[in-house]
PDB file of C-alpha atoms in Angstrom:
ATOM      1  CA  LEU A  27       0.000   0.000   0.000  1.00 84.00           C
ATOM      2  CA  MET A  28       1.390   3.417  -1.040  1.00 92.00           C
ATOM      3  CA  LYS A  29       0.339   6.660   0.642  1.00 93.00           C
ATOM      4  CA  PHE A  30       1.325  10.252  -0.013  1.00 94.00           C
ATOM      5  CA  GLU A  31      -0.007  13.362   1.709  1.00 93.00           C
ATOM      6  CA  PHE A  32       0.825  16.936   0.772  1.00 90.00           C
ATOM      7  CA  THR A  33      -0.285  20.544   1.160  1.00 86.00           C
ATOM      8  CA  VAL A  34      -0.450  22.946  -1.782  1.00 81.00           C
ATOM      9  CA  HIS A  35       1.109  26.396  -1.663  1.00 78.00           C
ATOM     10  CA  PRO A  36       2.377  28.684  -4.466  1.00 74.00           C
ATOM     11  CA  ASN A  37       5.984  27.375  -4.333  1.00 81.00           C
ATOM     12  CA  PHE A  38       5.106  23.704  -3.841  1.00 86.00           C
ATOM     13  CA  ASN A  39       6.723  21.206  -6.238  1.00 92.00           C
ATOM     14  CA  PHE A  40       4.720  17.978  -6.239  1.00 94.00           C
ATOM     15  CA  VAL A  41       7.256  15.911  -8.209  1.00 95.00           C
ATOM     16  CA  GLU A  42      10.198  16.755  -5.956  1.00 95.00           C
ATOM     17  CA  SER A  43       8.166  16.199  -2.790  1.00 95.00           C
ATOM     18  CA  PHE A  44       6.798  12.869  -4.063  1.00 95.00           C
ATOM     19  CA  ALA A  45      10.248  11.668  -5.160  1.00 95.00           C
ATOM     20  CA  LYS A  46      11.796  12.593  -1.820  1.00 95.00           C
ATOM     21  CA  HIS A  47       9.056  10.748   0.090  1.00 94.00           C
ATOM     22  CA  PHE A  48       9.614   7.520  -1.884  1.00 94.00           C
ATOM     23  CA  SER A  49      13.398   7.976  -2.378  1.00 94.00           C
ATOM     24  CA  LEU A  50      13.143   8.157  -6.173  1.00 95.00           C
ATOM     25  CA  PRO A  51      15.393  10.132  -8.546  1.00 95.00           C
ATOM     26  CA  VAL A  52      14.085  13.218 -10.374  1.00 95.00           C
ATOM     27  CA  LYS A  53      15.118  14.130 -13.917  1.00 93.00           C
ATOM     28  CA  ASN A  54      13.718  17.151 -15.792  1.00 91.00           C
ATOM     29  CA  ASN A  55      10.977  17.471 -13.160  1.00 93.00           C
ATOM     30  CA  SER A  56       9.826  13.902 -13.854  1.00 94.00           C
ATOM     31  CA  VAL A  57       9.961  10.763 -11.776  1.00 96.00           C
ATOM     32  CA  ASN A  58       9.684   7.233 -13.184  1.00 95.00           C
ATOM     33  CA  PHE A  59       8.414   4.334 -11.118  1.00 95.00           C
ATOM     34  CA  PRO A  60      10.917   1.487 -10.576  1.00 94.00           C
ATOM     35  CA  SER A  61       9.857  -1.934 -11.868  1.00 94.00           C
ATOM     36  CA  HIS A  62       9.259  -3.331  -8.368  1.00 93.00           C
ATOM     37  CA  LYS A  63       6.546  -0.673  -7.848  1.00 93.00           C
ATOM     38  CA  GLY A  64       5.057  -0.776 -11.343  1.00 94.00           C
ATOM     39  CA  GLU A  65       5.563   1.312 -14.446  1.00 94.00           C
ATOM     40  CA  GLY A  66       4.875   4.842 -15.656  1.00 93.00           C
ATOM     41  CA  PHE A  67       5.725   8.366 -14.581  1.00 94.00           C
ATOM     42  CA  ILE A  68       4.730  11.581 -12.836  1.00 95.00           C
ATOM     43  CA  ARG A  69       5.757  14.720 -14.742  1.00 95.00           C
ATOM     44  CA  GLY A  70       5.549  18.333 -13.651  1.00 95.00           C
ATOM     45  CA  VAL A  71       5.469  21.214 -16.128  1.00 94.00           C
ATOM     46  CA  GLU A  72       5.651  24.912 -15.250  1.00 93.00           C
ATOM     47  CA  LEU A  73       4.317  27.075 -18.059  1.00 93.00           C
ATOM     48  CA  TYR A  74       4.460  30.288 -16.009  1.00 91.00           C
ATOM     49  CA  PRO A  75       5.183  31.005 -12.344  1.00 88.00           C
ATOM     50  CA  TYR A  76       1.405  31.177 -11.816  1.00 89.00           C
ATOM     51  CA  LEU A  77       0.399  28.215 -14.034  1.00 92.00           C
ATOM     52  CA  LYS A  78       1.738  24.677 -13.714  1.00 93.00           C
ATOM     53  CA  PHE A  79       0.416  21.158 -14.047  1.00 95.00           C
ATOM     54  CA  VAL A  80       1.305  17.596 -13.081  1.00 95.00           C
ATOM     55  CA  ILE A  81       0.642  14.527 -15.243  1.00 94.00           C
ATOM     56  CA  HIS A  82       0.159  11.144 -13.560  1.00 92.00           C
ATOM     57  CA  HIS A  83       0.389   8.201 -15.972  1.00 91.00           C
ATOM     58  CA  TYR A  84       1.160   4.851 -14.398  1.00 91.00           C
ATOM     59  CA  LEU A  85       0.135   1.304 -13.531  1.00 90.00           C
ATOM     60  CA  LEU A  86       1.206   0.245 -10.039  1.00 92.00           C
ATOM     61  CA  LYS A  87       1.563  -3.081  -8.241  1.00 93.00           C
ATOM     62  CA  GLU A  88       0.107  -1.624  -5.026  1.00 93.00           C
ATOM     63  CA  ASP A  89      -2.972   0.410  -4.147  1.00 91.00           C
ATOM     64  CA  PHE A  90      -2.121   4.112  -3.968  1.00 91.00           C
ATOM     65  CA  PHE A  91      -3.805   6.720  -1.734  1.00 91.00           C
ATOM     66  CA  LEU A  92      -3.123  10.361  -2.588  1.00 90.00           C
ATOM     67  CA  THR A  93      -4.335  13.046  -0.174  1.00 88.00           C
ATOM     68  CA  ARG A  94      -4.110  16.802  -0.520  1.00 87.00           C
ATOM     69  CA  LEU A  95      -4.292  18.201   3.003  1.00 85.00           C
ATOM     70  CA  PRO A  96      -5.982  21.551   3.650  1.00 81.00           C
ATOM     71  CA  ALA A  97      -3.701  24.577   3.835  1.00 76.00           C
ATOM     72  CA  ASP A  98      -3.429  26.346   7.198  1.00 72.00           C
ATOM     73  CA  GLN A  99      -5.128  29.300   5.559  1.00 66.00           C
ATOM     74  CA  GLU A 100      -6.646  30.008   2.169  1.00 62.00           C
ATOM     75  CA  ASN A 101      -4.070  30.972  -0.451  1.00 67.00           C
ATOM     76  CA  GLU A 102      -4.267  32.065  -4.064  1.00 80.00           C
ATOM     77  CA  MET A 103      -3.374  28.647  -5.492  1.00 81.00           C
ATOM     78  CA  LEU A 104      -6.304  26.878  -7.133  1.00 86.00           C
ATOM     79  CA  SER A 105      -6.213  23.156  -8.005  1.00 86.00           C
ATOM     80  CA  LEU A 106      -8.166  21.699 -10.936  1.00 91.00           C
ATOM     81  CA  VAL A 107      -8.111  17.907 -10.695  1.00 90.00           C
ATOM     82  CA  PHE A 108      -8.995  15.702 -13.682  1.00 91.00           C
ATOM     83  CA  TYR A 109      -9.640  11.966 -13.280  1.00 82.00           C
ATOM     84  CA  ASN A 110      -9.846  10.158 -16.601  1.00 70.00           C
ATOM     85  CA  GLN A 111     -11.649   6.821 -16.812  1.00 52.00           C
ATOM     86  CA  GLU A 112     -10.922   4.231 -19.451  1.00 50.00           C
ATOM     87  CA  ILE A 113     -11.734   0.557 -19.007  1.00 43.00           C
ATOM     88  CA  PRO A 114      -8.489  -1.366 -19.651  1.00 43.00           C
ATOM     89  CA  ILE A 115      -9.760  -4.109 -21.942  1.00 41.00           C
ATOM     90  CA  SER A 116      -6.628  -6.223 -21.569  1.00 41.00           C
ATOM     91  CA  THR A 117      -7.147  -6.448 -17.800  1.00 46.00           C
ATOM     92  CA  TYR A 118     -10.927  -6.587 -17.399  1.00 44.00           C
ATOM     93  CA  LYS A 119     -12.322  -9.273 -19.682  1.00 51.00           C
ATOM     94  CA  ASN A 120     -15.056 -10.611 -17.407  1.00 58.00           C
ATOM     95  CA  LYS A 121     -18.366  -8.720 -17.469  1.00 58.00           C
ATOM     96  CA  ASP A 122     -18.691  -8.699 -13.689  1.00 60.00           C
ATOM     97  CA  GLU A 123     -15.171  -7.253 -13.401  1.00 56.00           C
ATOM     98  CA  ILE A 124     -16.075  -4.447 -15.814  1.00 52.00           C
ATOM     99  CA  ILE A 125     -19.177  -3.595 -13.748  1.00 53.00           C
ATOM    100  CA  ARG A 126     -17.084  -3.523 -10.562  1.00 56.00           C
ATOM    101  CA  PHE A 127     -14.543  -1.287 -12.309  1.00 51.00           C
ATOM    102  CA  LEU A 128     -17.257   1.224 -13.214  1.00 52.00           C
ATOM    103  CA  LYS A 129     -18.444   1.339  -9.604  1.00 52.00           C
ATOM    104  CA  GLN A 130     -14.947   1.924  -8.233  1.00 51.00           C
ATOM    105  CA  HIS A 131     -13.581   4.391 -10.790  1.00 53.00           C
ATOM    106  CA  GLU A 132     -14.525   7.946 -11.527  1.00 59.00           C
ATOM    107  CA  ALA A 133     -14.207  10.242 -14.515  1.00 66.00           C
ATOM    108  CA  THR A 134     -14.610  13.577 -12.803  1.00 81.00           C
ATOM    109  CA  ILE A 135     -13.202  17.062 -12.411  1.00 87.00           C
ATOM    110  CA  GLN A 136     -12.741  18.680  -9.003  1.00 87.00           C
ATOM    111  CA  ILE A 137     -12.273  22.403  -8.383  1.00 88.00           C
ATOM    112  CA  ALA A 138     -11.419  23.071  -4.744  1.00 82.00           C
ATOM    113  CA  SER A 139      -9.958  25.926  -2.745  1.00 80.00           C
ATOM    114  CA  SER A 140      -6.723  25.306  -0.871  1.00 77.00           C
ATOM    115  CA  GLY A 141      -8.545  25.223   2.472  1.00 76.00           C
ATOM    116  CA  LEU A 142     -10.314  21.946   1.619  1.00 80.00           C
ATOM    117  CA  SER A 143      -8.726  18.513   1.412  1.00 79.00           C
ATOM    118  CA  THR A 144      -9.149  16.123  -1.520  1.00 81.00           C
ATOM    119  CA  HIS A 145      -8.565  12.384  -1.736  1.00 80.00           C
ATOM    120  CA  ALA A 146      -7.776  10.047  -4.614  1.00 82.00           C
ATOM    121  CA  PHE A 147      -7.575   6.259  -4.603  1.00 82.00           C
ATOM    122  CA  PHE A 148      -5.765   4.470  -7.417  1.00 84.00           C
ATOM    123  CA  PRO A 149      -6.168   0.672  -7.295  1.00 83.00           C
ATOM    124  CA  LYS A 150      -3.287  -1.592  -8.236  1.00 86.00           C
ATOM    125  CA  ASP A 151      -3.025  -3.114 -11.723  1.00 84.00           C
ATOM    126  CA  THR A 152      -5.070  -0.255 -13.206  1.00 82.00           C
ATOM    127  CA  GLU A 153      -3.830   2.245 -15.776  1.00 82.00           C
ATOM    128  CA  ILE A 154      -4.127   5.738 -14.287  1.00 85.00           C
ATOM    129  CA  HIS A 155      -4.581   8.978 -16.256  1.00 85.00           C
ATOM    130  CA  TYR A 156      -4.707  11.823 -13.764  1.00 88.00           C
ATOM    131  CA  VAL A 157      -3.903  15.504 -14.302  1.00 93.00           C
ATOM    132  CA  VAL A 158      -3.766  18.393 -11.836  1.00 92.00           C
ATOM    133  CA  ILE A 159      -3.604  22.002 -13.045  1.00 94.00           C
ATOM    134  CA  GLY A 160      -2.468  24.599 -10.520  1.00 90.00           C
ATOM    135  CA  ILE A 161      -3.174  28.257 -11.221  1.00 90.00           C
ATOM    136  CA  GLN A 162      -3.273  31.470  -9.205  1.00 88.00           C
ATOM    137  CA  ARG A 163      -6.846  32.689  -8.802  1.00 87.00           C
ATOM    138  CA  LYS A 164      -6.159  36.235 -10.001  1.00 87.00           C
ATOM    139  CA  ASN A 165      -4.372  34.889 -13.085  1.00 90.00           C
ATOM    140  CA  LEU A 166      -7.264  32.555 -13.855  1.00 90.00           C
ATOM    141  CA  LYS A 167      -9.616  35.524 -13.718  1.00 87.00           C
ATOM    142  CA  SER A 168      -7.319  37.473 -16.062  1.00 88.00           C
ATOM    143  CA  LEU A 169      -7.098  34.522 -18.455  1.00 89.00           C
ATOM    144  CA  LEU A 170     -10.878  34.052 -18.553  1.00 87.00           C
ATOM    145  CA  LYS A 171     -11.444  37.824 -18.955  1.00 83.00           C
ATOM    146  CA  ILE A 172     -14.767  37.606 -17.123  1.00 72.00           C
ATOM    147  CA  PRO A 173     -15.891  41.018 -15.703  1.00 67.00           C
ATOM    148  CA  ASN A 174     -16.867  41.233 -12.022  1.00 61.00           C
ATOM    149  CA  ALA A 175     -20.402  40.282 -11.006  1.00 54.00           C
ATOM    150  CA  THR A 176     -21.244  38.683 -14.350  1.00 63.00           C
ATOM    151  CA  ASN A 177     -21.286  35.152 -12.945  1.00 72.00           C
ATOM    152  CA  ASP A 178     -21.747  34.295  -9.275  1.00 76.00           C
ATOM    153  CA  LEU A 179     -19.914  30.977  -9.481  1.00 80.00           C
ATOM    154  CA  LEU A 180     -16.829  32.324 -11.269  1.00 82.00           C
ATOM    155  CA  ASP A 181     -16.635  35.256  -8.847  1.00 80.00           C
ATOM    156  CA  HIS A 182     -16.771  32.717  -6.025  1.00 81.00           C
ATOM    157  CA  ILE A 183     -13.858  30.754  -7.528  1.00 85.00           C
ATOM    158  CA  THR A 184     -11.620  33.620  -8.601  1.00 83.00           C
ATOM    159  CA  GLN A 185     -11.988  35.960  -5.628  1.00 78.00           C
ATOM    160  CA  GLY A 186     -13.063  36.051  -1.991  1.00 66.00           C
ATOM    161  CA  ASP A 187     -12.047  34.069   1.080  1.00 71.00           C
ATOM    162  CA  ALA A 188     -14.886  31.535   1.363  1.00 75.00           C
ATOM    163  CA  PRO A 189     -13.892  27.890   0.751  1.00 79.00           C
ATOM    164  CA  PHE A 190     -15.463  26.248  -2.291  1.00 85.00           C
ATOM    165  CA  TYR A 191     -15.784  22.811  -3.841  1.00 87.00           C
ATOM    166  CA  TYR A 192     -17.275  22.073  -7.274  1.00 89.00           C
ATOM    167  CA  CYS A 193     -17.355  18.950  -9.429  1.00 89.00           C
ATOM    168  CA  GLU A 194     -18.061  18.312 -13.100  1.00 88.00           C
ATOM    169  CA  GLU A 195     -18.274  15.071 -15.008  1.00 83.00           C
ATOM    170  CA  LEU A 196     -15.443  14.500 -17.458  1.00 83.00           C
ATOM    171  CA  THR A 197     -16.746  14.942 -21.007  1.00 83.00           C
ATOM    172  CA  ASP A 198     -15.363  13.174 -24.064  1.00 81.00           C
ATOM    173  CA  ASN A 199     -13.848  16.374 -25.470  1.00 88.00           C
ATOM    174  CA  ILE A 200     -11.985  17.136 -22.221  1.00 90.00           C
ATOM    175  CA  ALA A 201     -10.815  13.508 -21.976  1.00 87.00           C
ATOM    176  CA  PHE A 202      -9.531  13.810 -25.550  1.00 89.00           C
ATOM    177  CA  GLU A 203      -7.439  16.864 -24.628  1.00 92.00           C
ATOM    178  CA  LEU A 204      -6.107  15.148 -21.488  1.00 90.00           C
ATOM    179  CA  ASN A 205      -4.889  12.285 -23.665  1.00 88.00           C
ATOM    180  CA  ASN A 206      -3.251  14.795 -26.014  1.00 91.00           C
ATOM    181  CA  LEU A 207      -1.463  16.267 -23.004  1.00 90.00           C
ATOM    182  CA  MET A 208       0.096  12.902 -22.252  1.00 85.00           C
ATOM    183  CA  LEU A 209       1.212  12.421 -25.861  1.00 88.00           C
ATOM    184  CA  VAL A 210       3.310  15.597 -26.085  1.00 90.00           C
ATOM    185  CA  ASP A 211       6.956  14.802 -26.834  1.00 88.00           C
ATOM    186  CA  THR A 212       8.935  16.596 -24.119  1.00 86.00           C
ATOM    187  CA  ASP A 213      12.085  16.510 -26.287  1.00 86.00           C
ATOM    188  CA  GLU A 214      10.354  18.389 -29.111  1.00 88.00           C
ATOM    189  CA  LYS A 215      11.459  22.041 -29.356  1.00 89.00           C
ATOM    190  CA  LEU A 216       7.907  23.406 -29.325  1.00 93.00           C
ATOM    191  CA  SER A 217       6.655  21.139 -26.507  1.00 91.00           C
ATOM    192  CA  SER A 218       6.057  24.132 -24.216  1.00 92.00           C
ATOM    193  CA  LEU A 219       3.812  25.759 -26.815  1.00 95.00           C
ATOM    194  CA  ALA A 220       1.969  22.461 -27.357  1.00 95.00           C
ATOM    195  CA  TYR A 221       1.344  22.208 -23.610  1.00 95.00           C
ATOM    196  CA  GLN A 222       0.062  25.806 -23.474  1.00 95.00           C
ATOM    197  CA  VAL A 223      -2.401  25.237 -26.314  1.00 96.00           C
ATOM    198  CA  ILE A 224      -3.801  22.043 -24.751  1.00 96.00           C
ATOM    199  CA  ILE A 225      -4.020  23.462 -21.214  1.00 96.00           C
ATOM    200  CA  GLN A 226      -5.887  26.525 -22.461  1.00 95.00           C
ATOM    201  CA  LYS A 227      -8.278  24.292 -24.423  1.00 96.00           C
ATOM    202  CA  ILE A 228      -8.954  22.223 -21.278  1.00 95.00           C
ATOM    203  CA  LEU A 229      -9.604  25.373 -19.228  1.00 95.00           C
ATOM    204  CA  TYR A 230     -11.901  26.708 -21.950  1.00 94.00           C
ATOM    205  CA  LEU A 231     -13.957  23.488 -22.076  1.00 94.00           C
ATOM    206  CA  LEU A 232     -14.191  23.257 -18.286  1.00 94.00           C
ATOM    207  CA  PHE A 233     -15.296  26.835 -17.684  1.00 92.00           C
ATOM    208  CA  GLN A 234     -17.639  26.692 -20.645  1.00 90.00           C
ATOM    209  CA  LYS A 235     -19.447  23.961 -18.671  1.00 89.00           C
ATOM    210  CA  LEU A 236     -19.299  25.873 -15.396  1.00 88.00           C
ATOM    211  CA  LEU A 237     -20.761  28.994 -17.013  1.00 85.00           C
ATOM    212  CA  ARG A 238     -23.966  27.037 -17.670  1.00 84.00           C
ATOM    213  CA  ARG A 239     -24.597  26.995 -13.930  1.00 81.00           C
ATOM    214  CA  THR A 240     -26.501  30.218 -13.391  1.00 65.00           C
ATOM    215  CA  GLY A 241     -28.814  31.804 -10.851  1.00 58.00           C
ATOM    216  CA  GLU A 242     -27.721  29.696  -7.849  1.00 63.00           C
ATOM    217  CA  LEU A 243     -26.896  30.944  -4.368  1.00 64.00           C
ATOM    218  CA  ARG A 244     -23.554  29.910  -2.885  1.00 72.00           C
ATOM    219  CA  TYR A 245     -23.837  28.098   0.426  1.00 78.00           C
ATOM    220  CA  PRO A 246     -20.877  27.887   2.828  1.00 80.00           C
ATOM    221  CA  ILE A 247     -19.119  24.516   2.635  1.00 85.00           C
ATOM    222  CA  ASN A 248     -16.477  23.033   4.911  1.00 84.00           C
ATOM    223  CA  LYS A 249     -14.258  19.975   4.494  1.00 81.00           C
ATOM    224  CA  GLU A 250     -16.732  17.721   6.371  1.00 86.00           C
ATOM    225  CA  ASP A 251     -19.602  18.795   4.101  1.00 90.00           C
ATOM    226  CA  ALA A 252     -17.442  18.314   0.992  1.00 87.00           C
ATOM    227  CA  GLN A 253     -16.560  14.792   2.131  1.00 85.00           C
ATOM    228  CA  LYS A 254     -20.212  13.943   2.822  1.00 90.00           C
ATOM    229  CA  ILE A 255     -21.345  15.190  -0.595  1.00 91.00           C
ATOM    230  CA  THR A 256     -18.597  13.106  -2.234  1.00 87.00           C
ATOM    231  CA  GLU A 257     -19.791  10.061  -0.268  1.00 88.00           C
ATOM    232  CA  ILE A 258     -23.338  10.637  -1.505  1.00 91.00           C
ATOM    233  CA  ARG A 259     -22.087  10.534  -5.090  1.00 89.00           C
ATOM    234  CA  THR A 260     -20.238   7.285  -4.296  1.00 85.00           C
ATOM    235  CA  MET A 261     -23.429   5.770  -2.854  1.00 88.00           C
ATOM    236  CA  ILE A 262     -25.326   6.693  -6.033  1.00 88.00           C
ATOM    237  CA  LEU A 263     -22.557   5.153  -8.139  1.00 82.00           C
ATOM    238  CA  GLN A 264     -22.695   1.853  -6.220  1.00 81.00           C
ATOM    239  CA  ASP A 265     -26.216   1.050  -7.454  1.00 82.00           C
ATOM    240  CA  MET A 266     -27.168   2.532 -10.802  1.00 83.00           C
ATOM    241  CA  SER A 267     -30.124   0.165 -11.249  1.00 84.00           C
ATOM    242  CA  SER A 268     -32.548   2.060  -8.981  1.00 86.00           C
ATOM    243  CA  PRO A 269     -33.172   5.772  -8.301  1.00 89.00           C
ATOM    244  CA  PRO A 270     -31.514   7.155  -5.162  1.00 90.00           C
ATOM    245  CA  GLN A 271     -33.722   7.391  -2.070  1.00 92.00           C
ATOM    246  CA  LEU A 272     -33.175  10.859  -0.617  1.00 93.00           C
ATOM    247  CA  GLU A 273     -34.165   9.896   2.912  1.00 94.00           C
ATOM    248  CA  ASN A 274     -31.689   6.999   2.996  1.00 92.00           C
ATOM    249  CA  LEU A 275     -28.885   9.095   1.483  1.00 93.00           C
ATOM    250  CA  ALA A 276     -29.416  11.849   4.046  1.00 93.00           C
ATOM    251  CA  ILE A 277     -29.384   9.379   6.945  1.00 93.00           C
ATOM    252  CA  GLN A 278     -26.210   7.645   5.728  1.00 90.00           C
ATOM    253  CA  ALA A 279     -24.490  11.000   5.170  1.00 89.00           C
ATOM    254  CA  GLY A 280     -25.631  12.388   8.521  1.00 92.00           C
ATOM    255  CA  MET A 281     -27.157  15.474   6.928  1.00 91.00           C
ATOM    256  CA  SER A 282     -30.655  16.931   6.635  1.00 93.00           C
ATOM    257  CA  GLN A 283     -32.381  16.408   3.289  1.00 93.00           C
ATOM    258  CA  THR A 284     -32.682  20.166   2.754  1.00 92.00           C
ATOM    259  CA  LYS A 285     -28.980  20.819   3.290  1.00 92.00           C
ATOM    260  CA  MET A 286     -28.019  17.714   1.304  1.00 93.00           C
ATOM    261  CA  LYS A 287     -30.058  18.745  -1.755  1.00 93.00           C
ATOM    262  CA  LYS A 288     -28.763  22.334  -1.695  1.00 91.00           C
ATOM    263  CA  LEU A 289     -25.105  21.403  -1.310  1.00 92.00           C
ATOM    264  CA  PHE A 290     -25.285  18.547  -3.819  1.00 93.00           C
ATOM    265  CA  LYS A 291     -26.706  20.826  -6.494  1.00 91.00           C
ATOM    266  CA  GLN A 292     -24.107  23.482  -5.675  1.00 90.00           C
ATOM    267  CA  VAL A 293     -21.200  21.010  -5.929  1.00 91.00           C
ATOM    268  CA  TYR A 294     -22.385  18.960  -8.917  1.00 90.00           C
ATOM    269  CA  GLY A 295     -24.562  21.494 -10.726  1.00 89.00           C
ATOM    270  CA  ASP A 296     -27.708  19.357 -10.800  1.00 90.00           C
ATOM    271  CA  SER A 297     -30.331  17.802  -8.556  1.00 92.00           C
ATOM    272  CA  ILE A 298     -29.553  14.353  -7.129  1.00 94.00           C
ATOM    273  CA  TYR A 299     -32.096  12.624  -9.388  1.00 93.00           C
ATOM    274  CA  GLN A 300     -31.038  14.423 -12.582  1.00 92.00           C
ATOM    275  CA  TYR A 301     -27.410  13.769 -11.722  1.00 91.00           C
ATOM    276  CA  TYR A 302     -28.229  10.078 -11.247  1.00 92.00           C
ATOM    277  CA  GLN A 303     -29.853   9.964 -14.694  1.00 91.00           C
ATOM    278  CA  THR A 304     -26.855  11.678 -16.313  1.00 88.00           C
ATOM    279  CA  LEU A 305     -24.430   9.347 -14.564  1.00 86.00           C
ATOM    280  CA  ARG A 306     -26.504   6.339 -15.624  1.00 89.00           C
ATOM    281  CA  MET A 307     -26.356   7.402 -19.265  1.00 89.00           C
ATOM    282  CA  GLN A 308     -22.599   7.931 -19.043  1.00 84.00           C
ATOM    283  CA  LYS A 309     -22.137   4.430 -17.630  1.00 84.00           C
ATOM    284  CA  ALA A 310     -24.388   3.089 -20.396  1.00 88.00           C
ATOM    285  CA  ALA A 311     -22.129   4.679 -23.012  1.00 86.00           C
ATOM    286  CA  LEU A 312     -19.008   3.191 -21.396  1.00 80.00           C
ATOM    287  CA  LEU A 313     -20.552  -0.270 -21.272  1.00 83.00           C
ATOM    288  CA  LEU A 314     -21.750  -0.082 -24.883  1.00 83.00           C
ATOM    289  CA  LYS A 315     -18.152   0.544 -25.953  1.00 78.00           C
ATOM    290  CA  GLN A 316     -17.366  -2.976 -24.709  1.00 71.00           C
ATOM    291  CA  LYS A 317     -18.184  -5.452 -27.457  1.00 66.00           C
ATOM    292  CA  ASP A 318     -19.189  -8.120 -24.912  1.00 72.00           C
ATOM    293  CA  PHE A 319     -22.267  -6.166 -23.807  1.00 79.00           C
ATOM    294  CA  SER A 320     -25.470  -6.105 -25.842  1.00 86.00           C
ATOM    295  CA  VAL A 321     -27.894  -3.175 -25.693  1.00 89.00           C
ATOM    296  CA  THR A 322     -30.349  -5.294 -23.694  1.00 90.00           C
ATOM    297  CA  GLU A 323     -27.670  -6.341 -21.188  1.00 88.00           C
ATOM    298  CA  VAL A 324     -26.637  -2.729 -20.630  1.00 88.00           C
ATOM    299  CA  GLY A 325     -30.256  -1.654 -20.176  1.00 90.00           C
ATOM    300  CA  TYR A 326     -31.004  -4.368 -17.620  1.00 87.00           C
ATOM    301  CA  GLN A 327     -27.729  -3.710 -15.801  1.00 85.00           C
ATOM    302  CA  LEU A 328     -28.778  -0.080 -15.320  1.00 88.00           C
ATOM    303  CA  GLY A 329     -32.290  -0.935 -14.130  1.00 88.00           C
ATOM    304  CA  PHE A 330     -34.338  -0.571 -17.331  1.00 90.00           C
ATOM    305  CA  SER A 331     -37.068  -3.160 -17.861  1.00 88.00           C
ATOM    306  CA  ASN A 332     -38.390  -1.290 -20.909  1.00 90.00           C
ATOM    307  CA  MET A 333     -35.748  -1.151 -23.634  1.00 92.00           C
ATOM    308  CA  SER A 334     -37.717   1.441 -25.617  1.00 92.00           C
ATOM    309  CA  HIS A 335     -37.545   3.784 -22.635  1.00 92.00           C
ATOM    310  CA  PHE A 336     -33.812   3.105 -22.311  1.00 92.00           C
ATOM    311  CA  SER A 337     -33.315   3.858 -26.003  1.00 93.00           C
ATOM    312  CA  ARG A 338     -35.264   7.147 -25.849  1.00 92.00           C
ATOM    313  CA  LEU A 339     -33.415   8.335 -22.750  1.00 93.00           C
ATOM    314  CA  PHE A 340     -30.022   7.366 -24.188  1.00 92.00           C
ATOM    315  CA  LYS A 341     -30.764   9.247 -27.424  1.00 92.00           C
ATOM    316  CA  ARG A 342     -31.758  12.339 -25.442  1.00 91.00           C
ATOM    317  CA  TYR A 343     -28.346  12.367 -23.740  1.00 88.00           C
ATOM    318  CA  HIS A 344     -26.078  11.114 -26.543  1.00 87.00           C
ATOM    319  CA  GLY A 345     -27.874  12.049 -29.760  1.00 88.00           C
ATOM    320  CA  SER A 346     -28.184   8.497 -31.065  1.00 90.00           C
ATOM    321  CA  THR A 347     -29.855   5.267 -30.069  1.00 91.00           C
ATOM    322  CA  PRO A 348     -27.827   2.660 -28.118  1.00 90.00           C
ATOM    323  CA  LYS A 349     -27.747   0.409 -31.180  1.00 89.00           C
ATOM    324  CA  ALA A 350     -26.412   3.183 -33.437  1.00 88.00           C
ATOM    325  CA  TYR A 351     -23.911   4.164 -30.729  1.00 86.00           C
ATOM    326  CA  THR A 352     -22.408   0.679 -30.633  1.00 82.00           C
ATOM    327  CA  LYS A 353     -21.873   0.729 -34.384  1.00 73.00           C
ATOM    328  CA  VAL A 354     -20.040   4.074 -34.240  1.00 65.00           C
ATOM    329  CA  GLY A 355     -18.152   3.416 -30.991  1.00 55.00           C
TER     330      GLY A 355
END
């Protein structure tokens, strides 16, 4: 079991700190895993003093827990965390194993202030694509060129002292850019420019999504509330075959239904039920990409007894029927 805990501040270097903790050599701000731990690398890139990112791309022989501890006080450093999810076909050939993989793995984006902690679990024998972008809040605001008071959420992220925590689902176009980020040849003379172009595209796609969240009040959130809301999402993910029961979720999370619904919508941008439906359609798309699963199997796995209803709902979310999707995908 591997564990690494750290605290973000403007001068923090993740790669050097990680390498020192595990007694690994650093070359060109990259660290490669030795064969007895697995394979792959962690690479840090500083584009500007106020904008840097870290690429995690590895497959380890041990489970790995990564924890960002809260800073003693809020600072200007903002972390954008991207978890990519791809089912490794070579490893998961059994249908039950693929279902378990989908329940345990996330394809999400987290935006959290430095005063809140975040946790990531990377299971052994699983290919990990994980990217963290660090940017100063004032520089993010300058890059986005959004005037004051034009969007409550962006004002909340780019200025003020209140802690915040938001999540978005990872879309195909953002996942595509994350993969491009990992394919950049670091020895190529224009690699820095290539990184800049891709990072700006990722930021554009992310904040394009966030700008769709309008007209919502911002409720105070602390690290305990953020953890509880994350646990609620995990509970929803564990059983996609039936709609979430709000009363049960609130009891398990130790939170009133009113507070739970408000904070969940603030963090994830949608009501619990609508979020469940969106998540269910995303899992359907992932399963349909596996040739072993028929449309009927995917529908039943996700709790649909009426395949016509499944087909209509899938088309509403993805623009094509499940059958047509399998042919394209």
